[in-house]
Amino acid sequence: MPRYDFRCRSCGATFELRRPMAQANDPAVCPQGHEDTVKLLSTVAVTGAAAAGPQAPSGGGGGGCCGGGCCG
Ligand SMILES: [Zn+2]
């Protein structure tokens, strides 16, 4: 079950909850009982390929030899 980080705007506390993804956007209540909380963007362990995206472009427009017209 994913964890979600929340921050309370009443007392400034941060806390995390474990809840189903279907309830990810449901309002959370601060451990102190405050209801004015915001959900923080956190690194949720997602099982998928989204986290394995390449950071650098793979081929094409690299600016090296090929592509610049010097070898073709
Ligand atoms: Zn609070």
PDB file of C-alpha atoms and ligand atoms in Angstrom:
ATOM      1  CA  MET A   1       0.000   0.000   0.000  1.00  0.00           C
ATOM      2  CA  PRO A   2       1.518   3.319  -0.962  1.00  0.00           C
ATOM      3  CA  ARG A   3       2.381   5.950   1.537  1.00  0.00           C
ATOM      4  CA  TYR A   4       1.432   9.548   1.192  1.00  0.00           C
ATOM      5  CA  ASP A   5       3.035  12.483   2.891  1.00  0.00           C
ATOM      6  CA  PHE A   6       0.897  15.236   4.225  1.00  0.00           C
ATOM      7  CA  ARG A   7       1.632  18.509   5.865  1.00  0.00           C
ATOM      8  CA  CYS A   8      -0.609  20.206   8.304  1.00  0.00           C
ATOM      9  CA  ARG A   9      -1.084  23.868   7.652  1.00  0.00           C
ATOM     10  CA  SER A  10      -2.403  24.430  11.117  1.00  0.00           C
ATOM     11  CA  CYS A  11       0.563  23.243  13.122  1.00  0.00           C
ATOM     12  CA  GLY A  12       3.106  22.636  10.370  1.00  0.00           C
ATOM     13  CA  ALA A  13       3.581  18.999  11.189  1.00  0.00           C
ATOM     14  CA  THR A  14       4.324  16.528   8.475  1.00  0.00           C
ATOM     15  CA  PHE A  15       3.024  13.040   8.632  1.00  0.00           C
ATOM     16  CA  GLU A  16       2.472  10.129   6.385  1.00  0.00           C
ATOM     17  CA  LEU A  17      -0.418   7.838   5.855  1.00  0.00           C
ATOM     18  CA  ARG A  18      -0.797   4.498   4.245  1.00  0.00           C
ATOM     19  CA  ARG A  19      -3.929   4.293   2.256  1.00  0.00           C
ATOM     20  CA  PRO A  20      -5.193   2.749  -0.945  1.00  0.00           C
ATOM     21  CA  MET A  21      -4.545   4.721  -4.080  1.00  0.00           C
ATOM     22  CA  ALA A  22      -8.261   5.139  -4.500  1.00  0.00           C
ATOM     23  CA  GLN A  23      -8.202   7.261  -1.379  1.00  0.00           C
ATOM     24  CA  ALA A  24      -5.052   9.155  -2.251  1.00  0.00           C
ATOM     25  CA  ASN A  25      -6.872  12.417  -2.665  1.00  0.00           C
ATOM     26  CA  ASP A  26      -9.097  12.057   0.296  1.00  0.00           C
ATOM     27  CA  PRO A  27      -8.580  14.629   3.012  1.00  0.00           C
ATOM     28  CA  ALA A  28      -6.242  13.585   5.742  1.00  0.00           C
ATOM     29  CA  VAL A  29      -6.394  14.590   9.340  1.00  0.00           C
ATOM     30  CA  CYS A  30      -3.307  15.691  11.188  1.00  0.00           C
ATOM     31  CA  PRO A  31      -2.246  13.552  14.146  1.00  0.00           C
ATOM     32  CA  GLN A  32      -3.045  16.610  16.209  1.00  0.00           C
ATOM     33  CA  GLY A  33      -6.565  16.581  14.884  1.00  0.00           C
ATOM     34  CA  HIS A  34      -6.294  19.395  12.374  1.00  0.00           C
ATOM     35  CA  GLU A  35      -8.061  19.015   9.102  1.00  0.00           C
ATOM     36  CA  ASP A  36      -6.267  21.721   7.143  1.00  0.00           C
ATOM     37  CA  THR A  37      -3.692  19.499   5.517  1.00  0.00           C
ATOM     38  CA  VAL A  38      -2.106  19.315   2.114  1.00  0.00           C
ATOM     39  CA  LYS A  39      -0.751  16.295   0.359  1.00  0.00           C
ATOM     40  CA  LEU A  40       2.894  16.466  -0.523  1.00  0.00           C
ATOM     41  CA  LEU A  41       4.489  15.094  -3.600  1.00  0.00           C
ATOM     42  CA  SER A  42       6.549  12.195  -2.447  1.00  0.00           C
ATOM     43  CA  THR A  43       8.392   9.357  -3.998  1.00  0.00           C
ATOM     44  CA  VAL A  44       5.810   6.678  -4.063  1.00  0.00           C
ATOM     45  CA  ALA A  45       7.088   3.245  -4.831  1.00  0.00           C
ATOM     46  CA  VAL A  46       5.312   2.622  -8.065  1.00  0.00           C
ATOM     47  CA  THR A  47       5.557  -0.730  -9.670  1.00  0.00           C
ATOM     48  CA  GLY A  48       5.981   0.118 -13.300  1.00  0.00           C
ATOM     49  CA  ALA A  49       8.325   1.346 -15.951  1.00  0.00           C
ATOM     50  CA  ALA A  50       7.670   4.998 -15.321  1.00  0.00           C
ATOM     51  CA  ALA A  51      10.564   5.254 -12.913  1.00  0.00           C
ATOM     52  CA  ALA A  52      13.035   3.845 -15.413  1.00  0.00           C
ATOM     53  CA  GLY A  53      12.821   6.621 -17.952  1.00  0.00           C
ATOM     54  CA  PRO A  54      16.069   7.604 -19.587  1.00  0.00           C
ATOM     55  CA  GLN A  55      17.492  10.930 -18.594  1.00  0.00           C
ATOM     56  CA  ALA A  56      19.622  11.474 -21.703  1.00  0.00           C
ATOM     57  CA  PRO A  57      18.379  11.374 -25.272  1.00  0.00           C
ATOM     58  CA  SER A  58      19.266   8.115 -26.927  1.00  0.00           C
ATOM     59  CA  GLY A  59      20.570   8.783 -30.381  1.00  0.00           C
ATOM     60  CA  GLY A  60      19.551  11.458 -32.812  1.00  0.00           C
ATOM     61  CA  GLY A  61      20.449  15.063 -32.295  1.00  0.00           C
ATOM     62  CA  GLY A  62      23.313  14.288 -30.045  1.00  0.00           C
ATOM     63  CA  GLY A  63      25.526  16.739 -31.859  1.00  0.00           C
ATOM     64  CA  GLY A  64      28.419  14.316 -32.250  1.00  0.00           C
ATOM     65  CA  CYS A  65      29.893  13.289 -35.531  1.00  0.00           C
ATOM     66  CA  CYS A  66      26.899  11.653 -37.112  1.00  0.00           C
ATOM     67  CA  GLY A  67      23.937  13.903 -37.251  1.00  0.00           C
ATOM     68  CA  GLY A  68      25.970  16.983 -37.830  1.00  0.00           C
ATOM     69  CA  GLY A  69      26.545  16.218 -41.481  1.00  0.00           C
ATOM     70  CA  CYS A  70      30.262  15.600 -41.186  1.00  0.00           C
ATOM     71  CA  CYS A  71      30.079  11.914 -41.948  1.00  0.00           C
ATOM     72  CA  GLY A  72      27.188  11.471 -44.154  1.00  0.00           C
TER      73      GLY A  72
HETATM   74 ZN    ZN B   1      -1.865  19.826  12.768  1.00  0.00          ZN
END
